[in-house]
Rosetta silent file (secondary structure, phi, psi, omega in degrees, C-alpha in Angstrom):
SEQUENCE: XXXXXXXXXXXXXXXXXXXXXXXXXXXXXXXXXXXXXXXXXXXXXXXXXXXXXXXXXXXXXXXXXXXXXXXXXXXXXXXXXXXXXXXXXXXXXXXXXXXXXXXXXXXXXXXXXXXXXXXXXXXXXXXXXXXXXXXXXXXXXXXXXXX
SCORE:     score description
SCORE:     0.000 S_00000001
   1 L     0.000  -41.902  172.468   21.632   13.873   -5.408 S_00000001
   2 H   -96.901   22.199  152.487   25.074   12.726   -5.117 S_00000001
   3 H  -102.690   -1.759  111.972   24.660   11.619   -2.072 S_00000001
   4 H     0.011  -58.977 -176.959   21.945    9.664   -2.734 S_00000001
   5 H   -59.586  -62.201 -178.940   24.288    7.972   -5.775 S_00000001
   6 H   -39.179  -31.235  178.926   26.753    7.462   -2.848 S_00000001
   7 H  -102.670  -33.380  179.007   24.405    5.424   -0.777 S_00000001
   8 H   -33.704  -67.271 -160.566   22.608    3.551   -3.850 S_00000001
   9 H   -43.652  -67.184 -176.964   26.373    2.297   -4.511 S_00000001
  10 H   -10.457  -64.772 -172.695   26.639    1.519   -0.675 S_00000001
  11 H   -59.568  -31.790 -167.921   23.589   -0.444   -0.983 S_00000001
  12 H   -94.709  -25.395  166.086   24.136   -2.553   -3.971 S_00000001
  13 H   -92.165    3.297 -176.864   27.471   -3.400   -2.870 S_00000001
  14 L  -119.874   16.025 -164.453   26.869   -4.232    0.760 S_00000001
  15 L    45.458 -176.853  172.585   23.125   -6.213    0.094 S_00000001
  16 L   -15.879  -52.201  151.944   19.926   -6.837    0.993 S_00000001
  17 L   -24.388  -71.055 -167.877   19.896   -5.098    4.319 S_00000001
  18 L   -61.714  -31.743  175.500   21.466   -2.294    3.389 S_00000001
  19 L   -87.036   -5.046  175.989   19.041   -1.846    0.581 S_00000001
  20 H   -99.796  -28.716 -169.990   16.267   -2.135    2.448 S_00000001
  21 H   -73.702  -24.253  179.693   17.444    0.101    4.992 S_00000001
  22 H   -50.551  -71.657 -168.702   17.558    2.720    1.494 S_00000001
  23 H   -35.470  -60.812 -173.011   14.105    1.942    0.722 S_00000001
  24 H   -47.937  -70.964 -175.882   12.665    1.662    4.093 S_00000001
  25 H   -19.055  -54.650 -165.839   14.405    5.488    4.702 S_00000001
  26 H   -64.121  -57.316 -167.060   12.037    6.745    1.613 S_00000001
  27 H   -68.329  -71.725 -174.125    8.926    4.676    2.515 S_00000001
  28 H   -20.045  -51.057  169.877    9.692    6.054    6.390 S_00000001
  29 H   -56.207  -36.023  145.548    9.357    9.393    4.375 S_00000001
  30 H   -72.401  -67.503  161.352    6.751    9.123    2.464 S_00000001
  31 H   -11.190  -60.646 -153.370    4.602    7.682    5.552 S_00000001
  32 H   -88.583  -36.701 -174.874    5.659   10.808    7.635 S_00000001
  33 H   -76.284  -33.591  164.445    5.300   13.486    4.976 S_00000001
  34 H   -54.047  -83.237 -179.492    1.675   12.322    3.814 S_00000001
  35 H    -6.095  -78.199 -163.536    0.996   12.092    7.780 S_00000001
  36 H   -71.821  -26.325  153.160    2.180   15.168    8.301 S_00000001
  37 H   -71.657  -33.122  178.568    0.476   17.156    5.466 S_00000001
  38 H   -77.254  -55.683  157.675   -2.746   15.565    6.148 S_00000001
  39 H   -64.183  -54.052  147.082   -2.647   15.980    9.880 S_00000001
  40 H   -57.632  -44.115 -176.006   -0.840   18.937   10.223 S_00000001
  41 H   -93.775  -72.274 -152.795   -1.580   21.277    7.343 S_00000001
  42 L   -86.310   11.850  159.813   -4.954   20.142    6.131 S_00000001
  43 L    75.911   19.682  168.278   -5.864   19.451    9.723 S_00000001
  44 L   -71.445  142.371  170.052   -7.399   15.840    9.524 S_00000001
  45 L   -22.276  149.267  169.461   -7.734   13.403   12.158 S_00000001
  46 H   -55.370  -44.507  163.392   -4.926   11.410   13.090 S_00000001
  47 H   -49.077  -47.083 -163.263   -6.855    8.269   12.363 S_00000001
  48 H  -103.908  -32.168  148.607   -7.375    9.125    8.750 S_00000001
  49 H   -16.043  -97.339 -154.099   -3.861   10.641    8.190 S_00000001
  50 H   -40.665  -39.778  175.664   -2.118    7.844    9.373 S_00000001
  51 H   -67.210  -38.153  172.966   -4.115    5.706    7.130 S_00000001
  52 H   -96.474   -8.533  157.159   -3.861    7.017    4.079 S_00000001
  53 H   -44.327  -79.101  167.090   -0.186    7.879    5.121 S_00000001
  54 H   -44.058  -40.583  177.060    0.323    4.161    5.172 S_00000001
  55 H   -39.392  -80.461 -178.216   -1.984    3.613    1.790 S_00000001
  56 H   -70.659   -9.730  160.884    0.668    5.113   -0.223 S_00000001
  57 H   -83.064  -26.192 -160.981    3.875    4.230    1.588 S_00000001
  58 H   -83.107  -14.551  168.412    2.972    0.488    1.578 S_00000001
  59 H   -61.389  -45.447 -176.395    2.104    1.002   -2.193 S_00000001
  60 H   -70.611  -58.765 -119.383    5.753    2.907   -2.639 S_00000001
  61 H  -109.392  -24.104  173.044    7.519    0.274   -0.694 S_00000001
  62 H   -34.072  -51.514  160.215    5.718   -2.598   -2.511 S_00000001
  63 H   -66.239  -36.867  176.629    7.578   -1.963   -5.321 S_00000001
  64 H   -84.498  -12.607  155.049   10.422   -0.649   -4.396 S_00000001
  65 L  -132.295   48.880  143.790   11.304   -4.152   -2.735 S_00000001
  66 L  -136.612   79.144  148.033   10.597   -6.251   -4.892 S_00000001
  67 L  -127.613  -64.245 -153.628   12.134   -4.995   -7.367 S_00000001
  68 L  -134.580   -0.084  155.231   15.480   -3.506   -6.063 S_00000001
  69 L   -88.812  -59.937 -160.263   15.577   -5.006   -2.138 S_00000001
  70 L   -91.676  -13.300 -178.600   14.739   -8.630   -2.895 S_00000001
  71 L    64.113   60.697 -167.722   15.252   -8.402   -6.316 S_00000001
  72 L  -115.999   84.713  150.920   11.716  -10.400   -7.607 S_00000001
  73 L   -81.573    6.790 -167.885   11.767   -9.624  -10.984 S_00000001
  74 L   -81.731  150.209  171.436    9.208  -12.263  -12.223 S_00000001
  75 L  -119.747    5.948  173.532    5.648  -10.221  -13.106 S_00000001
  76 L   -38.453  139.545 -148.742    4.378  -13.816  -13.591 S_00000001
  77 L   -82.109  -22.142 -165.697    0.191  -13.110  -12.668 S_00000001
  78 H  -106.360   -7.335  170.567    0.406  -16.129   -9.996 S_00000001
  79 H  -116.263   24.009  176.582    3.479  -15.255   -8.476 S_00000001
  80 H   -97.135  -78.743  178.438    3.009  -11.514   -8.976 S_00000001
  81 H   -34.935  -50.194  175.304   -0.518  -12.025   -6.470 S_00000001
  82 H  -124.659   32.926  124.934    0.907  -13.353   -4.374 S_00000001
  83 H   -63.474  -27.602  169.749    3.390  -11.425   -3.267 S_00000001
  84 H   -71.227  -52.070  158.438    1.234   -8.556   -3.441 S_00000001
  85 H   -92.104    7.168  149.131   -1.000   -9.860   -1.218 S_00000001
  86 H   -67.575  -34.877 -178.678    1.185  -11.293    1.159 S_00000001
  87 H   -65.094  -43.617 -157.023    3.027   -7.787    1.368 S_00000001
  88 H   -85.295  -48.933  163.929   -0.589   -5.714    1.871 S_00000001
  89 H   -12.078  -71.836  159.476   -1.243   -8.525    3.788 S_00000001
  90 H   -64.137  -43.433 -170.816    2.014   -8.112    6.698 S_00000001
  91 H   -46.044  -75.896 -156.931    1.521   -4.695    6.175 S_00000001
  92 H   -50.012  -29.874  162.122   -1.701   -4.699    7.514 S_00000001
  93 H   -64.913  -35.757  173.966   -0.350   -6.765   10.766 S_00000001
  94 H   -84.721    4.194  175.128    2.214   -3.334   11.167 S_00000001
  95 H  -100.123   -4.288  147.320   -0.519   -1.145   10.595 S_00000001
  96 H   -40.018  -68.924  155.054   -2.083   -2.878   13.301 S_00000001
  97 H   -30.433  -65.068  174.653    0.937   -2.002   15.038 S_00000001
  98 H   -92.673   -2.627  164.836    1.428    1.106   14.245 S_00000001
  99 H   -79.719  -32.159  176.759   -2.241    2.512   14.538 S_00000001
 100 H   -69.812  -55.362  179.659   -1.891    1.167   18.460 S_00000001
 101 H   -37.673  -58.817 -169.261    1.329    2.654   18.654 S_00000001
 102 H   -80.047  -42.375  161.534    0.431    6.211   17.396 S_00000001
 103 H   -21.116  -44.103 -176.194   -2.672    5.835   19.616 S_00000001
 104 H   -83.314  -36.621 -168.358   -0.745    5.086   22.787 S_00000001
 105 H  -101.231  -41.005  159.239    1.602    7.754   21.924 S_00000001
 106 H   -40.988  -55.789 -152.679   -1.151   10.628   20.694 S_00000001
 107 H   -82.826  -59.544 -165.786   -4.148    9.504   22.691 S_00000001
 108 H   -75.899  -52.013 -163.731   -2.627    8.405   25.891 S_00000001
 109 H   -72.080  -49.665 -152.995    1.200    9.889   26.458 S_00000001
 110 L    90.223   50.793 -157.316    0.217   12.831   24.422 S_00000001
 111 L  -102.358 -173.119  155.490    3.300   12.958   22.726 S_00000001
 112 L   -94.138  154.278 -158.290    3.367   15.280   19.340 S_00000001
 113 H   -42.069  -59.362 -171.469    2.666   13.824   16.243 S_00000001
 114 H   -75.333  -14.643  157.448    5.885   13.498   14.506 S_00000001
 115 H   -63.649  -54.385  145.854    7.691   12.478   17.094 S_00000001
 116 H   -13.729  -82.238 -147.136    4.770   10.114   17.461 S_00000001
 117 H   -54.661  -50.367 -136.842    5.142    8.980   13.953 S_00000001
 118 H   -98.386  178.768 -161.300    9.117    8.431   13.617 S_00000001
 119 H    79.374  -92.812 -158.032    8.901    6.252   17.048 S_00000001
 120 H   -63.475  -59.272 -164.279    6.015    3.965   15.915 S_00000001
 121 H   -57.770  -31.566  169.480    7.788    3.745   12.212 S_00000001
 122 H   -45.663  -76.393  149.167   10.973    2.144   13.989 S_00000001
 123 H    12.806  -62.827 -169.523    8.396   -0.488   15.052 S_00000001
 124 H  -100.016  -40.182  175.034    6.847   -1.028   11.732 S_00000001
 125 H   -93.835   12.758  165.276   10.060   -1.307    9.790 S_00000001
 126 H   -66.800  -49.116 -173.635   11.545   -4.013   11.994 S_00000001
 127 H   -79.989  -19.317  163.888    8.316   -6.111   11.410 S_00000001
 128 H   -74.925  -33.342 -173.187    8.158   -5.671    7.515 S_00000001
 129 H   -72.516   -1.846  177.805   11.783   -6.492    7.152 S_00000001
 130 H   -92.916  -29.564  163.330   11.006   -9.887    8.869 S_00000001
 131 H  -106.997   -2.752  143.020    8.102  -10.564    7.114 S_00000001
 132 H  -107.378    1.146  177.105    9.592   -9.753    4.163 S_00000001
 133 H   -86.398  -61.334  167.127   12.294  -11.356    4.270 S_00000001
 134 H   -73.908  -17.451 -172.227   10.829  -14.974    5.435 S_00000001
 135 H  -125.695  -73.641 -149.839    7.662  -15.118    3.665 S_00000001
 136 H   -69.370  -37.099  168.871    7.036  -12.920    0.948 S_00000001
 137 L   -68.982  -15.812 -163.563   10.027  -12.054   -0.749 S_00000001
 138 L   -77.500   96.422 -153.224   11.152  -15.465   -0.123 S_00000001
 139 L   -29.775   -9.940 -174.578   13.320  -17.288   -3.110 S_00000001
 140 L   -95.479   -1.183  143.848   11.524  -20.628   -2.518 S_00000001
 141 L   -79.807   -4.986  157.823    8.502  -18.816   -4.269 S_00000001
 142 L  -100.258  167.050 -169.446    9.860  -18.645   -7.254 S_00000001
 143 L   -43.602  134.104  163.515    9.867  -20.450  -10.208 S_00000001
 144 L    79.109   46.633  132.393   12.776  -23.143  -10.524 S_00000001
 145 L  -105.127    2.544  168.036   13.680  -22.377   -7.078 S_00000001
 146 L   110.043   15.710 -141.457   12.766  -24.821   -5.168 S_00000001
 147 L  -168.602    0.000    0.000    9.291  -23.846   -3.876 S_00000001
């Protein structure tokens, strides 16, 4: 836990990056440990893993940056939608990504899953920080900003 504290601090004094790179780490974590209980332990397809693996990280990460990466505190209902559905929105172009990905690396290479997984997840959190960063998250949607 108090190294944890130790990186929060890290984060809040070194920005947006850095804080994302927090975030991402957890959602990366969630993603692999749902995967990996669902595939491994309760023995489901990879396909449906992965998927609901994603359900609940991109749910986790929703929040967690825009709240405390990009720092979008407005809950106004028209600029609340749509960030939320711009975000499920990219997501769904990296799950694009990363369902081809773990495919190429399951189906074809044969690689093992979690190695699979943390491979393809590099992938996927390059292209959400880019599309969260330029579109969704992005200060000229809010109010009085210019947008």
């Amino acid at each position: 836990m108090a190294a944890l504290k130790k990186l929060w601090a890290a984060a809040r004094a070194h920005g947006e990056a850095l804080r994302y790179l927090v975030f991402g780490v957890l959602t990366t974590v969630v993603n692999i440990a749902v995967f990996s209980v669902c595939h491994d332990s309760l023995q489901w397809g990879w396909e449906v893993s992965n998927l609901l693996a994603w359900l609940l990280a991109v749910i986790f990460a929703f929040f967690t940056n825009k709240l405390f990466v990009f720092r979008s505190k407005s809950f106004a209902l028209k600029l609340f939608l749509f960030e939320l559905v711009s975000f499920f929105g990219a997501r769904l172009l990296s799950l694009g990504v990363d369902m081809v990905g773990m495919w190429l690396c399951l189906d074809v290479i044969q690689m093992h899953s979690l190695l699979a997984k943390i491979i393809v997840n590099f992938f996927v959190i390059l292209i959400n920080y880019i599309l969260s960063k330029l579109i969704i998250f992005s200060k000229k949607h809010e109010p009085n900003r210019g947008g």
